[in-house]
């Protein structure tokens, strides 16, 4: 998982156990937190092959994660998804 996943301050381990299987743990974490306007393509490519993509996305939505790529979606894409869900 990328570094910021580790410091979100969540105590409940079961909620985070999926992160042990995250594919981005084996890749460049910086790709998941691109500079403003930077490319998200590399990160999204990794997410496509990640077996915990669904859990990751749900986690990010539930915790209102603002930065980075989670579950293959950028911050903006997650916001859109949320709006549709409400
Ligand atoms: S879906 Fe993407 S961001 Fe989430 S754990 Fe998998 S590789 Fe990482």
PDB file of N, CA and C and ligand atoms in Angstrom:
ATOM      1  N   UNK A   1       0.839  -1.192   0.000  1.00  0.00           N
ATOM      2  CA  UNK A   1       0.000   0.000   0.000  1.00  0.00           C
ATOM      3  C   UNK A   1       0.871   1.238   0.000  1.00  0.00           C
ATOM      4  N   UNK A   2       0.317   2.317  -0.416  1.00  0.00           N
ATOM      5  CA  UNK A   2       1.172   3.491  -0.372  1.00  0.00           C
ATOM      6  C   UNK A   2       1.276   4.068   1.034  1.00  0.00           C
ATOM      7  N   UNK A   3       2.301   4.872   1.221  1.00  0.00           N
ATOM      8  CA  UNK A   3       2.636   5.287   2.576  1.00  0.00           C
ATOM      9  C   UNK A   3       1.478   5.923   3.343  1.00  0.00           C
ATOM     10  N   UNK A   4       0.739   6.780   2.683  1.00  0.00           N
ATOM     11  CA  UNK A   4      -0.312   7.482   3.403  1.00  0.00           C
ATOM     12  C   UNK A   4      -1.403   6.540   3.880  1.00  0.00           C
ATOM     13  N   UNK A   5      -1.508   5.383   3.222  1.00  0.00           N
ATOM     14  CA  UNK A   5      -2.463   4.405   3.706  1.00  0.00           C
ATOM     15  C   UNK A   5      -2.113   4.008   5.129  1.00  0.00           C
ATOM     16  N   UNK A   6      -0.859   4.057   5.449  1.00  0.00           N
ATOM     17  CA  UNK A   6      -0.398   3.577   6.747  1.00  0.00           C
ATOM     18  C   UNK A   6      -0.646   4.569   7.859  1.00  0.00           C
ATOM     19  N   UNK A   7      -0.792   5.802   7.530  1.00  0.00           N
ATOM     20  CA  UNK A   7      -0.861   6.820   8.586  1.00  0.00           C
ATOM     21  C   UNK A   7      -2.232   7.473   8.679  1.00  0.00           C
ATOM     22  N   UNK A   8      -3.230   6.723   8.274  1.00  0.00           N
ATOM     23  CA  UNK A   8      -4.566   7.299   8.346  1.00  0.00           C
ATOM     24  C   UNK A   8      -5.134   7.202   9.758  1.00  0.00           C
ATOM     25  N   UNK A   9      -4.398   6.543  10.647  1.00  0.00           N
ATOM     26  CA  UNK A   9      -4.783   6.558  12.048  1.00  0.00           C
ATOM     27  C   UNK A   9      -5.955   5.657  12.400  1.00  0.00           C
ATOM     28  N   UNK A  10      -6.207   4.670  11.588  1.00  0.00           N
ATOM     29  CA  UNK A  10      -7.313   3.769  11.890  1.00  0.00           C
ATOM     30  C   UNK A  10      -6.810   2.634  12.773  1.00  0.00           C
ATOM     31  N   UNK A  11      -7.517   2.376  13.859  1.00  0.00           N
ATOM     32  CA  UNK A  11      -7.055   1.381  14.819  1.00  0.00           C
ATOM     33  C   UNK A  11      -7.558  -0.023  14.489  1.00  0.00           C
ATOM     34  N   UNK A  12      -8.711  -0.072  13.906  1.00  0.00           N
ATOM     35  CA  UNK A  12      -9.350  -1.353  13.657  1.00  0.00           C
ATOM     36  C   UNK A  12      -8.595  -2.148  12.595  1.00  0.00           C
ATOM     37  N   UNK A  13      -7.964  -3.218  13.030  1.00  0.00           N
ATOM     38  CA  UNK A  13      -7.115  -3.955  12.099  1.00  0.00           C
ATOM     39  C   UNK A  13      -7.894  -4.708  11.042  1.00  0.00           C
ATOM     40  N   UNK A  14      -9.047  -5.217  11.427  1.00  0.00           N
ATOM     41  CA  UNK A  14      -9.810  -5.986  10.448  1.00  0.00           C
ATOM     42  C   UNK A  14     -10.206  -5.092   9.281  1.00  0.00           C
ATOM     43  N   UNK A  15     -10.430  -3.863   9.601  1.00  0.00           N
ATOM     44  CA  UNK A  15     -10.824  -2.928   8.555  1.00  0.00           C
ATOM     45  C   UNK A  15      -9.680  -2.673   7.580  1.00  0.00           C
ATOM     46  N   UNK A  16      -8.484  -2.890   8.065  1.00  0.00           N
ATOM     47  CA  UNK A  16      -7.322  -2.591   7.232  1.00  0.00           C
ATOM     48  C   UNK A  16      -6.622  -3.834   6.699  1.00  0.00           C
ATOM     49  N   UNK A  17      -7.136  -5.001   7.009  1.00  0.00           N
ATOM     50  CA  UNK A  17      -6.416  -6.214   6.630  1.00  0.00           C
ATOM     51  C   UNK A  17      -6.282  -6.354   5.110  1.00  0.00           C
ATOM     52  N   UNK A  18      -7.205  -5.796   4.388  1.00  0.00           N
ATOM     53  CA  UNK A  18      -7.119  -5.873   2.930  1.00  0.00           C
ATOM     54  C   UNK A  18      -5.850  -5.204   2.414  1.00  0.00           C
ATOM     55  N   UNK A  19      -5.341  -4.262   3.167  1.00  0.00           N
ATOM     56  CA  UNK A  19      -4.176  -3.531   2.687  1.00  0.00           C
ATOM     57  C   UNK A  19      -2.934  -4.412   2.569  1.00  0.00           C
ATOM     58  N   UNK A  20      -2.957  -5.525   3.321  1.00  0.00           N
ATOM     59  CA  UNK A  20      -1.824  -6.441   3.197  1.00  0.00           C
ATOM     60  C   UNK A  20      -1.750  -7.051   1.807  1.00  0.00           C
ATOM     61  N   UNK A  21      -2.867  -7.051   1.128  1.00  0.00           N
ATOM     62  CA  UNK A  21      -2.885  -7.638  -0.210  1.00  0.00           C
ATOM     63  C   UNK A  21      -2.866  -6.573  -1.299  1.00  0.00           C
ATOM     64  N   UNK A  22      -2.635  -5.355  -0.921  1.00  0.00           N
ATOM     65  CA  UNK A  22      -2.668  -4.288  -1.922  1.00  0.00           C
ATOM     66  C   UNK A  22      -1.463  -4.369  -2.851  1.00  0.00           C
ATOM     67  N   UNK A  23      -1.754  -4.159  -4.085  1.00  0.00           N
ATOM     68  CA  UNK A  23      -0.716  -4.275  -5.103  1.00  0.00           C
ATOM     69  C   UNK A  23       0.226  -3.072  -5.078  1.00  0.00           C
ATOM     70  N   UNK A  24      -0.273  -1.942  -4.690  1.00  0.00           N
ATOM     71  CA  UNK A  24       0.574  -0.749  -4.740  1.00  0.00           C
ATOM     72  C   UNK A  24       1.685  -0.799  -3.692  1.00  0.00           C
ATOM     73  N   UNK A  25       1.589  -1.739  -2.747  1.00  0.00           N
ATOM     74  CA  UNK A  25       2.661  -1.891  -1.770  1.00  0.00           C
ATOM     75  C   UNK A  25       3.962  -2.254  -2.460  1.00  0.00           C
ATOM     76  N   UNK A  26       3.826  -2.861  -3.625  1.00  0.00           N
ATOM     77  CA  UNK A  26       5.032  -3.305  -4.342  1.00  0.00           C
ATOM     78  C   UNK A  26       5.463  -2.316  -5.417  1.00  0.00           C
ATOM     79  N   UNK A  27       4.834  -1.181  -5.457  1.00  0.00           N
ATOM     80  CA  UNK A  27       5.158  -0.225  -6.518  1.00  0.00           C
ATOM     81  C   UNK A  27       5.590   1.116  -5.935  1.00  0.00           C
ATOM     82  N   UNK A  28       5.781   2.041  -6.805  1.00  0.00           N
ATOM     83  CA  UNK A  28       6.221   3.374  -6.409  1.00  0.00           C
ATOM     84  C   UNK A  28       5.075   4.158  -5.775  1.00  0.00           C
ATOM     85  N   UNK A  29       5.149   4.433  -4.486  1.00  0.00           N
ATOM     86  CA  UNK A  29       4.034   5.114  -3.829  1.00  0.00           C
ATOM     87  C   UNK A  29       3.762   6.506  -4.398  1.00  0.00           C
ATOM     88  N   UNK A  30       4.767   7.091  -4.918  1.00  0.00           N
ATOM     89  CA  UNK A  30       4.583   8.458  -5.420  1.00  0.00           C
ATOM     90  C   UNK A  30       3.610   8.528  -6.580  1.00  0.00           C
ATOM     91  N   UNK A  31       3.507   7.442  -7.319  1.00  0.00           N
ATOM     92  CA  UNK A  31       2.583   7.430  -8.452  1.00  0.00           C
ATOM     93  C   UNK A  31       1.147   7.605  -7.978  1.00  0.00           C
ATOM     94  N   UNK A  32       0.904   7.246  -6.715  1.00  0.00           N
ATOM     95  CA  UNK A  32      -0.465   7.300  -6.208  1.00  0.00           C
ATOM     96  C   UNK A  32      -0.827   8.659  -5.629  1.00  0.00           C
ATOM     97  N   UNK A  33       0.177   9.478  -5.466  1.00  0.00           N
ATOM     98  CA  UNK A  33      -0.088  10.832  -4.987  1.00  0.00           C
ATOM     99  C   UNK A  33       0.592  11.843  -5.903  1.00  0.00           C
ATOM    100  N   UNK A  34       0.078  11.939  -7.119  1.00  0.00           N
ATOM    101  CA  UNK A  34       0.727  12.821  -8.090  1.00  0.00           C
ATOM    102  C   UNK A  34       0.557  14.288  -7.702  1.00  0.00           C
ATOM    103  N   UNK A  35       1.486  15.074  -8.168  1.00  0.00           N
ATOM    104  CA  UNK A  35       1.368  16.527  -8.004  1.00  0.00           C
ATOM    105  C   UNK A  35       0.095  16.981  -8.685  1.00  0.00           C
ATOM    106  N   UNK A  36      -0.371  18.126  -8.296  1.00  0.00           N
ATOM    107  CA  UNK A  36      -1.558  18.681  -8.950  1.00  0.00           C
ATOM    108  C   UNK A  36      -1.352  18.717 -10.458  1.00  0.00           C
ATOM    109  N   UNK A  37      -2.282  18.156 -11.168  1.00  0.00           N
ATOM    110  CA  UNK A  37      -2.172  18.137 -12.621  1.00  0.00           C
ATOM    111  C   UNK A  37      -1.290  17.030 -13.152  1.00  0.00           C
ATOM    112  N   UNK A  38      -0.668  16.275 -12.246  1.00  0.00           N
ATOM    113  CA  UNK A  38       0.212  15.187 -12.667  1.00  0.00           C
ATOM    114  C   UNK A  38      -0.584  13.992 -13.174  1.00  0.00           C
ATOM    115  N   UNK A  39       0.124  13.098 -13.797  1.00  0.00           N
ATOM    116  CA  UNK A  39      -0.546  11.949 -14.396  1.00  0.00           C
ATOM    117  C   UNK A  39      -0.956  10.916 -13.352  1.00  0.00           C
ATOM    118  N   UNK A  40      -2.141  10.384 -13.516  1.00  0.00           N
ATOM    119  CA  UNK A  40      -2.624   9.338 -12.622  1.00  0.00           C
ATOM    120  C   UNK A  40      -2.651   7.996 -13.342  1.00  0.00           C
ATOM    121  N   UNK A  41      -2.137   8.016 -14.558  1.00  0.00           N
ATOM    122  CA  UNK A  41      -2.274   6.829 -15.400  1.00  0.00           C
ATOM    123  C   UNK A  41      -1.544   5.615 -14.826  1.00  0.00           C
ATOM    124  N   UNK A  42      -0.325   5.831 -14.364  1.00  0.00           N
ATOM    125  CA  UNK A  42       0.463   4.706 -13.845  1.00  0.00           C
ATOM    126  C   UNK A  42      -0.219   4.068 -12.645  1.00  0.00           C
ATOM    127  N   UNK A  43      -0.676   4.904 -11.740  1.00  0.00           N
ATOM    128  CA  UNK A  43      -1.330   4.377 -10.541  1.00  0.00           C
ATOM    129  C   UNK A  43      -2.583   3.597 -10.911  1.00  0.00           C
ATOM    130  N   UNK A  44      -3.366   4.147 -11.797  1.00  0.00           N
ATOM    131  CA  UNK A  44      -4.615   3.480 -12.177  1.00  0.00           C
ATOM    132  C   UNK A  44      -4.362   2.133 -12.826  1.00  0.00           C
ATOM    133  N   UNK A  45      -3.261   2.069 -13.557  1.00  0.00           N
ATOM    134  CA  UNK A  45      -2.912   0.804 -14.206  1.00  0.00           C
ATOM    135  C   UNK A  45      -2.643  -0.266 -13.158  1.00  0.00           C
ATOM    136  N   UNK A  46      -1.998   0.132 -12.077  1.00  0.00           N
ATOM    137  CA  UNK A  46      -1.712  -0.824 -11.001  1.00  0.00           C
ATOM    138  C   UNK A  46      -3.024  -1.261 -10.348  1.00  0.00           C
ATOM    139  N   UNK A  47      -3.896  -0.323 -10.101  1.00  0.00           N
ATOM    140  CA  UNK A  47      -5.174  -0.626  -9.440  1.00  0.00           C
ATOM    141  C   UNK A  47      -6.008  -1.632 -10.225  1.00  0.00           C
ATOM    142  N   UNK A  48      -5.923  -1.549 -11.534  1.00  0.00           N
ATOM    143  CA  UNK A  48      -6.721  -2.452 -12.371  1.00  0.00           C
ATOM    144  C   UNK A  48      -6.413  -3.909 -12.023  1.00  0.00           C
ATOM    145  N   UNK A  49      -5.165  -4.188 -11.707  1.00  0.00           N
ATOM    146  CA  UNK A  49      -4.791  -5.567 -11.415  1.00  0.00           C
ATOM    147  C   UNK A  49      -4.778  -5.892  -9.938  1.00  0.00           C
ATOM    148  N   UNK A  50      -5.302  -5.016  -9.125  1.00  0.00           N
ATOM    149  CA  UNK A  50      -5.235  -5.202  -7.673  1.00  0.00           C
ATOM    150  C   UNK A  50      -6.442  -5.973  -7.169  1.00  0.00           C
ATOM    151  N   UNK A  51      -6.199  -6.987  -6.358  1.00  0.00           N
ATOM    152  CA  UNK A  51      -7.309  -7.841  -5.934  1.00  0.00           C
ATOM    153  C   UNK A  51      -8.161  -7.210  -4.837  1.00  0.00           C
ATOM    154  N   UNK A  52      -7.682  -6.168  -4.218  1.00  0.00           N
ATOM    155  CA  UNK A  52      -8.482  -5.541  -3.157  1.00  0.00           C
ATOM    156  C   UNK A  52      -9.002  -4.172  -3.584  1.00  0.00           C
ATOM    157  N   UNK A  53      -9.118  -4.011  -4.859  1.00  0.00           N
ATOM    158  CA  UNK A  53      -9.530  -2.706  -5.390  1.00  0.00           C
ATOM    159  C   UNK A  53     -10.867  -2.234  -4.806  1.00  0.00           C
ATOM    160  N   UNK A  54     -11.806  -3.159  -4.709  1.00  0.00           N
ATOM    161  CA  UNK A  54     -13.128  -2.794  -4.195  1.00  0.00           C
ATOM    162  C   UNK A  54     -13.046  -2.323  -2.741  1.00  0.00           C
ATOM    163  N   UNK A  55     -12.322  -3.077  -1.935  1.00  0.00           N
ATOM    164  CA  UNK A  55     -12.182  -2.707  -0.522  1.00  0.00           C
ATOM    165  C   UNK A  55     -11.492  -1.358  -0.391  1.00  0.00           C
ATOM    166  N   UNK A  56     -10.498  -1.172  -1.243  1.00  0.00           N
ATOM    167  CA  UNK A  56      -9.719   0.057  -1.198  1.00  0.00           C
ATOM    168  C   UNK A  56     -10.611   1.259  -1.517  1.00  0.00           C
ATOM    169  N   UNK A  57     -11.411   1.118  -2.536  1.00  0.00           N
ATOM    170  CA  UNK A  57     -12.288   2.218  -2.935  1.00  0.00           C
ATOM    171  C   UNK A  57     -13.326   2.491  -1.849  1.00  0.00           C
ATOM    172  N   UNK A  58     -13.885   1.425  -1.318  1.00  0.00           N
ATOM    173  CA  UNK A  58     -14.896   1.604  -0.270  1.00  0.00           C
ATOM    174  C   UNK A  58     -14.301   2.268   0.959  1.00  0.00           C
ATOM    175  N   UNK A  59     -13.087   1.878   1.262  1.00  0.00           N
ATOM    176  CA  UNK A  59     -12.408   2.477   2.411  1.00  0.00           C
ATOM    177  C   UNK A  59     -12.209   3.976   2.207  1.00  0.00           C
ATOM    178  N   UNK A  60     -11.751   4.315   1.023  1.00  0.00           N
ATOM    179  CA  UNK A  60     -11.486   5.723   0.729  1.00  0.00           C
ATOM    180  C   UNK A  60     -12.771   6.545   0.776  1.00  0.00           C
ATOM    181  N   UNK A  61     -13.848   5.963   0.279  1.00  0.00           N
ATOM    182  CA  UNK A  61     -15.126   6.679   0.290  1.00  0.00           C
ATOM    183  C   UNK A  61     -15.633   6.825   1.725  1.00  0.00           C
ATOM    184  N   UNK A  62     -15.512   5.749   2.480  1.00  0.00           N
ATOM    185  CA  UNK A  62     -16.015   5.765   3.846  1.00  0.00           C
ATOM    186  C   UNK A  62     -15.236   6.742   4.718  1.00  0.00           C
ATOM    187  N   UNK A  63     -13.961   6.903   4.422  1.00  0.00           N
ATOM    188  CA  UNK A  63     -13.129   7.756   5.267  1.00  0.00           C
ATOM    189  C   UNK A  63     -12.869   9.122   4.647  1.00  0.00           C
ATOM    190  N   UNK A  64     -13.525   9.345   3.534  1.00  0.00           N
ATOM    191  CA  UNK A  64     -13.413  10.661   2.928  1.00  0.00           C
ATOM    192  C   UNK A  64     -11.960  11.043   2.632  1.00  0.00           C
ATOM    193  N   UNK A  65     -11.242  10.087   2.079  1.00  0.00           N
ATOM    194  CA  UNK A  65      -9.852  10.359   1.735  1.00  0.00           C
ATOM    195  C   UNK A  65      -9.796  11.420   0.641  1.00  0.00           C
ATOM    196  N   UNK A  66      -9.025  12.437   0.863  1.00  0.00           N
ATOM    197  CA  UNK A  66      -9.015  13.545  -0.079  1.00  0.00           C
ATOM    198  C   UNK A  66      -7.927  13.428  -1.146  1.00  0.00           C
ATOM    199  N   UNK A  67      -6.829  12.797  -0.783  1.00  0.00           N
ATOM    200  CA  UNK A  67      -5.691  12.847  -1.696  1.00  0.00           C
ATOM    201  C   UNK A  67      -5.316  11.479  -2.232  1.00  0.00           C
ATOM    202  N   UNK A  68      -4.876  11.496  -3.439  1.00  0.00           N
ATOM    203  CA  UNK A  68      -4.293  10.285  -4.006  1.00  0.00           C
ATOM    204  C   UNK A  68      -5.286   9.415  -4.749  1.00  0.00           C
ATOM    205  N   UNK A  69      -4.733   8.389  -5.349  1.00  0.00           N
ATOM    206  CA  UNK A  69      -5.529   7.416  -6.080  1.00  0.00           C
ATOM    207  C   UNK A  69      -5.883   6.283  -5.138  1.00  0.00           C
ATOM    208  N   UNK A  70      -7.154   5.977  -5.055  1.00  0.00           N
ATOM    209  CA  UNK A  70      -7.611   4.858  -4.235  1.00  0.00           C
ATOM    210  C   UNK A  70      -8.560   4.032  -5.089  1.00  0.00           C
ATOM    211  N   UNK A  71      -8.335   2.735  -5.096  1.00  0.00           N
ATOM    212  CA  UNK A  71      -9.248   1.865  -5.833  1.00  0.00           C
ATOM    213  C   UNK A  71      -9.375   2.240  -7.295  1.00  0.00           C
ATOM    214  N   UNK A  72      -8.341   2.814  -7.828  1.00  0.00           N
ATOM    215  CA  UNK A  72      -8.341   3.143  -9.253  1.00  0.00           C
ATOM    216  C   UNK A  72      -9.016   4.464  -9.587  1.00  0.00           C
ATOM    217  N   UNK A  73      -9.465   5.181  -8.572  1.00  0.00           N
ATOM    218  CA  UNK A  73     -10.130   6.448  -8.840  1.00  0.00           C
ATOM    219  C   UNK A  73      -9.369   7.619  -8.225  1.00  0.00           C
ATOM    220  N   UNK A  74      -9.352   8.706  -8.960  1.00  0.00           N
ATOM    221  CA  UNK A  74      -8.720   9.914  -8.461  1.00  0.00           C
ATOM    222  C   UNK A  74      -9.672  10.608  -7.495  1.00  0.00           C
ATOM    223  N   UNK A  75      -9.134  11.618  -6.854  1.00  0.00           N
ATOM    224  CA  UNK A  75      -9.936  12.373  -5.906  1.00  0.00           C
ATOM    225  C   UNK A  75     -11.210  12.911  -6.566  1.00  0.00           C
ATOM    226  N   UNK A  76     -11.024  13.458  -7.755  1.00  0.00           N
ATOM    227  CA  UNK A  76     -12.173  14.047  -8.453  1.00  0.00           C
ATOM    228  C   UNK A  76     -13.214  12.973  -8.823  1.00  0.00           C
ATOM    229  N   UNK A  77     -12.696  11.835  -9.278  1.00  0.00           N
ATOM    230  CA  UNK A  77     -13.610  10.757  -9.669  1.00  0.00           C
ATOM    231  C   UNK A  77     -14.383  10.207  -8.474  1.00  0.00           C
ATOM    232  N   UNK A  78     -13.723  10.166  -7.329  1.00  0.00           N
ATOM    233  CA  UNK A  78     -14.423   9.690  -6.130  1.00  0.00           C
ATOM    234  C   UNK A  78     -15.503  10.667  -5.705  1.00  0.00           C
ATOM    235  N   UNK A  79     -15.204  11.938  -5.872  1.00  0.00           N
ATOM    236  CA  UNK A  79     -16.197  12.943  -5.494  1.00  0.00           C
ATOM    237  C   UNK A  79     -17.458  12.789  -6.350  1.00  0.00           C
ATOM    238  N   UNK A  80     -17.218  12.552  -7.630  1.00  0.00           N
ATOM    239  CA  UNK A  80     -18.347  12.374  -8.551  1.00  0.00           C
ATOM    240  C   UNK A  80     -19.178  11.165  -8.144  1.00  0.00           C
ATOM    241  N   UNK A  81     -18.471  10.098  -7.813  1.00  0.00           N
ATOM    242  CA  UNK A  81     -19.137   8.862  -7.433  1.00  0.00           C
ATOM    243  C   UNK A  81     -20.008   9.085  -6.198  1.00  0.00           C
ATOM    244  N   UNK A  82     -19.498   9.823  -5.269  1.00  0.00           N
ATOM    245  CA  UNK A  82     -20.226  10.109  -4.037  1.00  0.00           C
ATOM    246  C   UNK A  82     -21.492  10.902  -4.302  1.00  0.00           C
ATOM    247  N   UNK A  83     -21.349  11.882  -5.156  1.00  0.00           N
ATOM    248  CA  UNK A  83     -22.503  12.723  -5.475  1.00  0.00           C
ATOM    249  C   UNK A  83     -23.621  11.882  -6.059  1.00  0.00           C
ATOM    250  N   UNK A  84     -23.203  10.946  -6.928  1.00  0.00           N
ATOM    251  CA  UNK A  84     -24.209  10.113  -7.562  1.00  0.00           C
ATOM    252  C   UNK A  84     -24.891   9.205  -6.537  1.00  0.00           C
ATOM    253  N   UNK A  85     -24.127   8.804  -5.520  1.00  0.00           N
ATOM    254  CA  UNK A  85     -24.644   7.852  -4.548  1.00  0.00           C
ATOM    255  C   UNK A  85     -25.623   8.508  -3.580  1.00  0.00           C
ATOM    256  N   UNK A  86     -25.499   9.794  -3.384  1.00  0.00           N
ATOM    257  CA  UNK A  86     -26.364  10.487  -2.402  1.00  0.00           C
ATOM    258  C   UNK A  86     -27.766  10.679  -2.955  1.00  0.00           C
TER     259      UNK A  86
HETATM  260  S1  LIG B   1      -6.743  -0.448  -5.570  1.00  0.00           S
HETATM  261 FE1  LIG B   1      -4.919   0.706  -6.150  1.00  0.00          FE
HETATM  262  S2  LIG B   1      -4.609   2.138  -4.462  1.00  0.00           S
HETATM  263 FE2  LIG B   1      -5.984   0.559  -3.731  1.00  0.00          FE
HETATM  264  S3  LIG B   1      -4.722  -0.964  -2.749  1.00  0.00           S
HETATM  265 FE3  LIG B   1      -4.995  -1.607  -4.861  1.00  0.00          FE
HETATM  266  S4  LIG B   1      -3.274  -0.793  -5.998  1.00  0.00           S
HETATM  267 FE4  LIG B   1      -3.392   0.304  -4.047  1.00  0.00          FE
END
